[in-house]
PDB file of C-alpha atoms in Angstrom:
ATOM      1  CA  MET A   7      -0.174   0.095  -0.115  1.00 74.00           C
ATOM      2  CA  ILE A   8       1.331   3.444  -0.862  1.00 86.00           C
ATOM      3  CA  ASP A   9       0.575   5.988   1.817  1.00 85.00           C
ATOM      4  CA  ARG A  10       2.416   9.289   0.163  1.00 89.00           C
ATOM      5  CA  ILE A  11       2.722  10.468  -3.025  1.00 90.00           C
ATOM      6  CA  ASP A  12       6.190  10.965  -3.096  1.00 91.00           C
ATOM      7  CA  GLU A  13       6.941   7.660  -1.807  1.00 92.00           C
ATOM      8  CA  ALA A  14       9.555   5.339  -2.977  1.00 94.00           C
ATOM      9  CA  ARG A  15       8.800   1.877  -3.237  1.00 95.00           C
ATOM     10  CA  HIS A  16      11.556  -1.145  -3.480  1.00 95.00           C
ATOM     11  CA  LEU A  17      10.225  -3.952  -5.111  1.00 94.00           C
ATOM     12  CA  VAL A  18      11.144  -7.255  -6.892  1.00 94.00           C
ATOM     13  CA  ALA A  19      10.477  -7.898 -10.289  1.00 92.00           C
ATOM     14  CA  GLU A  20       9.123 -11.365 -11.303  1.00 90.00           C
ATOM     15  CA  GLY A  21      12.749 -12.316 -12.635  1.00 82.00           C
ATOM     16  CA  GLY A  22      13.902 -11.414  -9.350  1.00 90.00           C
ATOM     17  CA  ALA A  23      15.688  -8.035 -10.031  1.00 91.00           C
ATOM     18  CA  PRO A  24      15.362  -5.420  -7.511  1.00 96.00           C
ATOM     19  CA  VAL A  25      13.399  -2.306  -8.757  1.00 97.00           C
ATOM     20  CA  ASP A  26      13.018   1.086  -7.152  1.00 97.00           C
ATOM     21  CA  VAL A  27       9.615   2.671  -8.449  1.00 97.00           C
ATOM     22  CA  GLY A  28       8.870   6.286  -7.187  1.00 97.00           C
ATOM     23  CA  PRO A  29       8.525   9.767  -8.488  1.00 96.00           C
ATOM     24  CA  LEU A  30      10.890  10.153 -11.223  1.00 96.00           C
ATOM     25  CA  ALA A  31      13.811  12.361 -10.592  1.00 93.00           C
ATOM     26  CA  ALA A  32      14.383  15.450 -13.048  1.00 92.00           C
ATOM     27  CA  ASP A  33      17.667  13.900 -13.639  1.00 94.00           C
ATOM     28  CA  ARG A  34      16.141  10.947 -15.393  1.00 96.00           C
ATOM     29  CA  SER A  35      14.259  13.084 -17.938  1.00 95.00           C
ATOM     30  CA  GLU A  36      16.956  12.442 -20.645  1.00 96.00           C
ATOM     31  CA  GLU A  37      16.645   8.784 -20.316  1.00 96.00           C
ATOM     32  CA  LEU A  38      12.917   8.871 -20.254  1.00 97.00           C
ATOM     33  CA  PHE A  39      13.088  10.922 -23.645  1.00 97.00           C
ATOM     34  CA  TRP A  40      15.328   8.317 -25.407  1.00 97.00           C
ATOM     35  CA  MET A  41      13.175   5.513 -24.185  1.00 96.00           C
ATOM     36  CA  PHE A  42       9.946   7.145 -25.287  1.00 97.00           C
ATOM     37  CA  SER A  43      11.863   7.729 -28.584  1.00 97.00           C
ATOM     38  CA  ASP A  44      12.360   4.057 -29.035  1.00 96.00           C
ATOM     39  CA  ALA A  45       8.826   3.074 -28.533  1.00 94.00           C
ATOM     40  CA  VAL A  46       7.476   5.849 -30.785  1.00 95.00           C
ATOM     41  CA  ALA A  47       9.988   4.819 -33.435  1.00 95.00           C
ATOM     42  CA  ARG A  48       8.874   1.216 -33.219  1.00 91.00           C
ATOM     43  CA  GLY A  49       5.059   2.086 -33.183  1.00 85.00           C
ATOM     44  CA  GLU A  50       4.990   0.169 -30.084  1.00 84.00           C
ATOM     45  CA  GLY A  51       1.665   1.298 -28.036  1.00 79.00           C
ATOM     46  CA  TYR A  52       1.740   5.042 -28.472  1.00 87.00           C
ATOM     47  CA  PRO A  53       0.079   6.805 -31.380  1.00 87.00           C
ATOM     48  CA  GLN A  54       2.711   9.409 -31.686  1.00 91.00           C
ATOM     49  CA  LEU A  55       4.736   9.684 -35.312  1.00 92.00           C
ATOM     50  CA  PRO A  56       8.276   9.342 -35.522  1.00 94.00           C
ATOM     51  CA  PRO A  57      10.867  11.041 -35.472  1.00 95.00           C
ATOM     52  CA  LEU A  58       9.986  11.977 -31.676  1.00 96.00           C
ATOM     53  CA  THR A  59      10.246  15.876 -31.021  1.00 96.00           C
ATOM     54  CA  ARG A  60      10.948  17.382 -27.535  1.00 96.00           C
ATOM     55  CA  ALA A  61       7.443  19.141 -27.814  1.00 96.00           C
ATOM     56  CA  VAL A  62       5.702  16.161 -28.581  1.00 95.00           C
ATOM     57  CA  PHE A  63       7.631  14.398 -25.450  1.00 96.00           C
ATOM     58  CA  ALA A  64       6.641  17.330 -23.267  1.00 94.00           C
ATOM     59  CA  ASP A  65       3.061  17.231 -24.552  1.00 93.00           C
ATOM     60  CA  THR A  66       2.972  13.441 -23.446  1.00 92.00           C
ATOM     61  CA  TRP A  67       5.066  13.359 -20.336  1.00 93.00           C
ATOM     62  CA  VAL A  68       5.554  16.990 -19.052  1.00 90.00           C
ATOM     63  CA  ARG A  69       2.276  18.846 -19.165  1.00 84.00           C
ATOM     64  CA  PRO A  70      -0.311  18.718 -18.224  1.00 84.00           C
ATOM     65  CA  ILE A  71       0.611  15.587 -15.671  1.00 86.00           C
ATOM     66  CA  SER A  72      -0.466  15.026 -12.246  1.00 92.00           C
ATOM     67  CA  LEU A  73       2.570  12.783 -11.728  1.00 95.00           C
ATOM     68  CA  VAL A  74       5.489  10.754 -13.603  1.00 97.00           C
ATOM     69  CA  VAL A  75       6.827   7.767 -11.780  1.00 98.00           C
ATOM     70  CA  GLY A  76       9.879   5.848 -12.772  1.00 98.00           C
ATOM     71  CA  ALA A  77      11.516   2.388 -12.299  1.00 98.00           C
ATOM     72  CA  VAL A  78      15.264   2.082 -11.902  1.00 98.00           C
ATOM     73  CA  SER A  79      17.183  -1.195 -11.545  1.00 96.00           C
ATOM     74  CA  GLY A  80      20.910  -1.472 -11.701  1.00 95.00           C
ATOM     75  CA  GLY A  81      21.172   2.315 -11.959  1.00 96.00           C
ATOM     76  CA  ALA A  82      19.243   2.524 -15.146  1.00 96.00           C
ATOM     77  CA  LEU A  83      15.778   3.447 -16.043  1.00 98.00           C
ATOM     78  CA  VAL A  84      13.768   0.519 -16.913  1.00 98.00           C
ATOM     79  CA  GLY A  85      10.316   2.022 -17.140  1.00 98.00           C
ATOM     80  CA  ALA A  86       7.862   4.833 -16.415  1.00 98.00           C
ATOM     81  CA  TYR A  87       4.333   5.922 -16.287  1.00 98.00           C
ATOM     82  CA  TYR A  88       2.262   9.093 -16.132  1.00 97.00           C
ATOM     83  CA  LEU A  89      -1.207   9.840 -14.629  1.00 97.00           C
ATOM     84  CA  LYS A  90      -3.040  12.880 -15.966  1.00 96.00           C
ATOM     85  CA  PRO A  91      -6.521  14.044 -15.962  1.00 96.00           C
ATOM     86  CA  ASN A  92      -8.115  12.190 -19.042  1.00 94.00           C
ATOM     87  CA  GLN A  93     -10.725  15.439 -19.399  1.00 93.00           C
ATOM     88  CA  PRO A  94     -10.988  18.876 -17.856  1.00 91.00           C
ATOM     89  CA  GLY A  95     -13.537  20.309 -15.422  1.00 94.00           C
ATOM     90  CA  ILE A  96     -15.894  17.498 -14.534  1.00 95.00           C
ATOM     91  CA  GLY A  97     -14.186  14.756 -16.103  1.00 93.00           C
ATOM     92  CA  ALA A  98     -10.681  15.374 -14.117  1.00 95.00           C
ATOM     93  CA  HIS A  99     -11.463  12.774 -11.490  1.00 97.00           C
ATOM     94  CA  VAL A 100     -10.478   9.941 -14.134  1.00 98.00           C
ATOM     95  CA  ALA A 101      -6.798   9.514 -14.910  1.00 98.00           C
ATOM     96  CA  ASN A 102      -5.225   8.757 -18.267  1.00 96.00           C
ATOM     97  CA  ALA A 103      -2.360   6.434 -17.740  1.00 96.00           C
ATOM     98  CA  GLY A 104       0.560   5.831 -20.168  1.00 95.00           C
ATOM     99  CA  TYR A 105       3.119   3.217 -19.226  1.00 96.00           C
ATOM    100  CA  LEU A 106       6.712   2.742 -21.116  1.00 96.00           C
ATOM    101  CA  VAL A 107       9.220  -0.209 -20.206  1.00 96.00           C
ATOM    102  CA  ALA A 108      12.494  -0.283 -21.834  1.00 96.00           C
ATOM    103  CA  ARG A 109      13.024  -2.949 -24.538  1.00 94.00           C
ATOM    104  CA  GLY A 110      15.769  -4.587 -22.473  1.00 92.00           C
ATOM    105  CA  ALA A 111      13.739  -5.173 -19.422  1.00 94.00           C
ATOM    106  CA  ARG A 112      10.265  -6.311 -20.869  1.00 91.00           C
ATOM    107  CA  GLY A 113       9.151  -9.603 -19.932  1.00 90.00           C
ATOM    108  CA  ALA A 114      10.824  -9.287 -16.370  1.00 92.00           C
ATOM    109  CA  GLY A 115       7.374  -7.827 -14.528  1.00 94.00           C
ATOM    110  CA  VAL A 116       8.793  -4.295 -14.364  1.00 96.00           C
ATOM    111  CA  GLY A 117       5.097  -3.256 -16.268  1.00 95.00           C
ATOM    112  CA  ARG A 118       3.252  -5.177 -13.969  1.00 96.00           C
ATOM    113  CA  LEU A 119       5.131  -3.273 -11.020  1.00 97.00           C
ATOM    114  CA  LEU A 120       4.579   0.213 -12.734  1.00 97.00           C
ATOM    115  CA  VAL A 121       0.503  -0.640 -13.561  1.00 97.00           C
ATOM    116  CA  GLU A 122       0.217  -1.739  -9.723  1.00 97.00           C
ATOM    117  CA  ASP A 123       1.935   1.044  -8.585  1.00 97.00           C
ATOM    118  CA  SER A 124      -0.502   3.420 -10.579  1.00 97.00           C
ATOM    119  CA  ILE A 125      -3.191   1.988  -8.878  1.00 97.00           C
ATOM    120  CA  GLY A 126      -2.043   2.645  -5.656  1.00 96.00           C
ATOM    121  CA  ARG A 127      -1.245   6.178  -6.376  1.00 97.00           C
ATOM    122  CA  ALA A 128      -4.047   7.508  -8.436  1.00 97.00           C
ATOM    123  CA  PRO A 129      -6.278   8.035  -5.428  1.00 97.00           C
ATOM    124  CA  LEU A 130      -3.438  10.103  -3.823  1.00 96.00           C
ATOM    125  CA  VAL A 131      -3.679  12.495  -6.637  1.00 95.00           C
ATOM    126  CA  GLY A 132      -7.314  12.808  -6.754  1.00 95.00           C
ATOM    127  CA  PHE A 133      -8.616  10.094  -9.301  1.00 97.00           C
ATOM    128  CA  ASP A 134     -11.037   7.567  -8.634  1.00 98.00           C
ATOM    129  CA  ALA A 135     -10.761   5.752 -12.155  1.00 98.00           C
ATOM    130  CA  ILE A 136      -8.018   5.143 -14.579  1.00 98.00           C
ATOM    131  CA  GLN A 137      -8.767   5.029 -18.557  1.00 97.00           C
ATOM    132  CA  PHE A 138      -6.815   4.360 -21.616  1.00 94.00           C
ATOM    133  CA  ASN A 139      -8.066   5.734 -24.618  1.00 91.00           C
ATOM    134  CA  PHE A 140      -6.076   4.081 -27.104  1.00 89.00           C
ATOM    135  CA  VAL A 141      -4.555   0.755 -26.625  1.00 93.00           C
ATOM    136  CA  PHE A 142      -3.834  -1.310 -29.537  1.00 91.00           C
ATOM    137  CA  GLU A 143      -5.461  -4.602 -30.147  1.00 92.00           C
ATOM    138  CA  ASP A 144      -1.877  -5.972 -30.712  1.00 89.00           C
ATOM    139  CA  ASN A 145      -0.790  -4.729 -27.515  1.00 90.00           C
ATOM    140  CA  PRO A 146       0.920  -7.657 -25.470  1.00 90.00           C
ATOM    141  CA  ALA A 147       0.141  -5.560 -22.391  1.00 92.00           C
ATOM    142  CA  ARG A 148      -3.893  -6.104 -22.664  1.00 95.00           C
ATOM    143  CA  SER A 149      -3.777  -9.331 -21.188  1.00 95.00           C
ATOM    144  CA  LEU A 150      -2.159  -7.886 -17.871  1.00 96.00           C
ATOM    145  CA  TYR A 151      -4.397  -4.838 -17.832  1.00 97.00           C
ATOM    146  CA  GLU A 152      -7.536  -7.246 -18.071  1.00 97.00           C
ATOM    147  CA  ARG A 153      -6.086  -9.512 -15.315  1.00 96.00           C
ATOM    148  CA  LEU A 154      -5.729  -6.083 -13.135  1.00 97.00           C
ATOM    149  CA  GLY A 155      -9.308  -5.046 -13.376  1.00 97.00           C
ATOM    150  CA  TRP A 156      -9.267  -3.147 -16.580  1.00 98.00           C
ATOM    151  CA  GLN A 157     -12.678  -3.753 -18.749  1.00 98.00           C
ATOM    152  CA  VAL A 158     -12.875  -2.840 -22.452  1.00 98.00           C
ATOM    153  CA  VAL A 159     -15.634   0.244 -22.740  1.00 98.00           C
ATOM    154  CA  GLY A 160     -14.997   0.925 -26.202  1.00 97.00           C
ATOM    155  CA  ARG A 161     -13.507   0.324 -29.353  1.00 97.00           C
ATOM    156  CA  VAL A 162     -12.221   2.287 -32.159  1.00 95.00           C
ATOM    157  CA  PRO A 163     -11.775   0.709 -35.535  1.00 95.00           C
ATOM    158  CA  ASP A 164      -8.967   1.363 -37.912  1.00 93.00           C
ATOM    159  CA  ALA A 165      -7.798   3.991 -35.172  1.00 88.00           C
ATOM    160  CA  ALA A 166      -4.374   3.991 -36.853  1.00 82.00           C
ATOM    161  CA  GLY A 167      -4.744   2.933 -40.229  1.00 82.00           C
ATOM    162  CA  LYS A 168      -4.297  -0.160 -42.103  1.00 84.00           C
ATOM    163  CA  GLY A 169      -6.569  -2.175 -39.946  1.00 88.00           C
ATOM    164  CA  ARG A 170      -5.036  -1.438 -36.643  1.00 88.00           C
ATOM    165  CA  HIS A 171      -7.825  -0.848 -34.034  1.00 93.00           C
ATOM    166  CA  ALA A 172      -7.755   0.157 -30.419  1.00 94.00           C
ATOM    167  CA  LEU A 173      -9.576  -0.181 -27.583  1.00 96.00           C
ATOM    168  CA  ILE A 174     -10.620   2.163 -24.605  1.00 97.00           C
ATOM    169  CA  TYR A 175     -10.178   0.485 -21.134  1.00 97.00           C
ATOM    170  CA  TRP A 176     -11.356   1.724 -17.464  1.00 98.00           C
ATOM    171  CA  ARG A 177     -11.316   0.369 -13.993  1.00 98.00           C
ATOM    172  CA  PRO A 178     -12.086   2.114 -10.785  1.00 98.00           C
ATOM    173  CA  VAL A 179      -9.065   2.416  -8.108  1.00 96.00           C
ATOM    174  CA  PRO A 180      -9.672   2.037  -4.455  1.00 87.00           C
TER     175      PRO A 180
END
């Protein structure tokens, strides 16, 4: 259980590696930029077009953001997530979240640690639910989201062109 928004947690990934999960330190933003740039260039999970620019990075990970959390293992940033209001005004109680795991850390449970952490921190910044607006149907993280309580509440046909569809996921948080 997370009691404070600024709390760092010392966890162990499924593969046994120690992982520190907590608010992203400012000196890690360059690592996050390059990790996100790699995911965008590969078309992995995010709709931004390559090449990633600093402005697009800032629009996604810097403003308007309620919280950015990083996962550090072996001294390197291996993943991160953000929480921000999904909509302004009366819709601001629902968070939008985005998760990112470095290529070399995938399959080791880092993503699960980040998703579980976001569920615990979301209420601490005023959210009562988390919604994903654009999860590609071919995203391997879908099974994790569903195991952790997200439900599909919508589908966007041909969301990325060429028959690539996206799903909208939602779940309440404690």
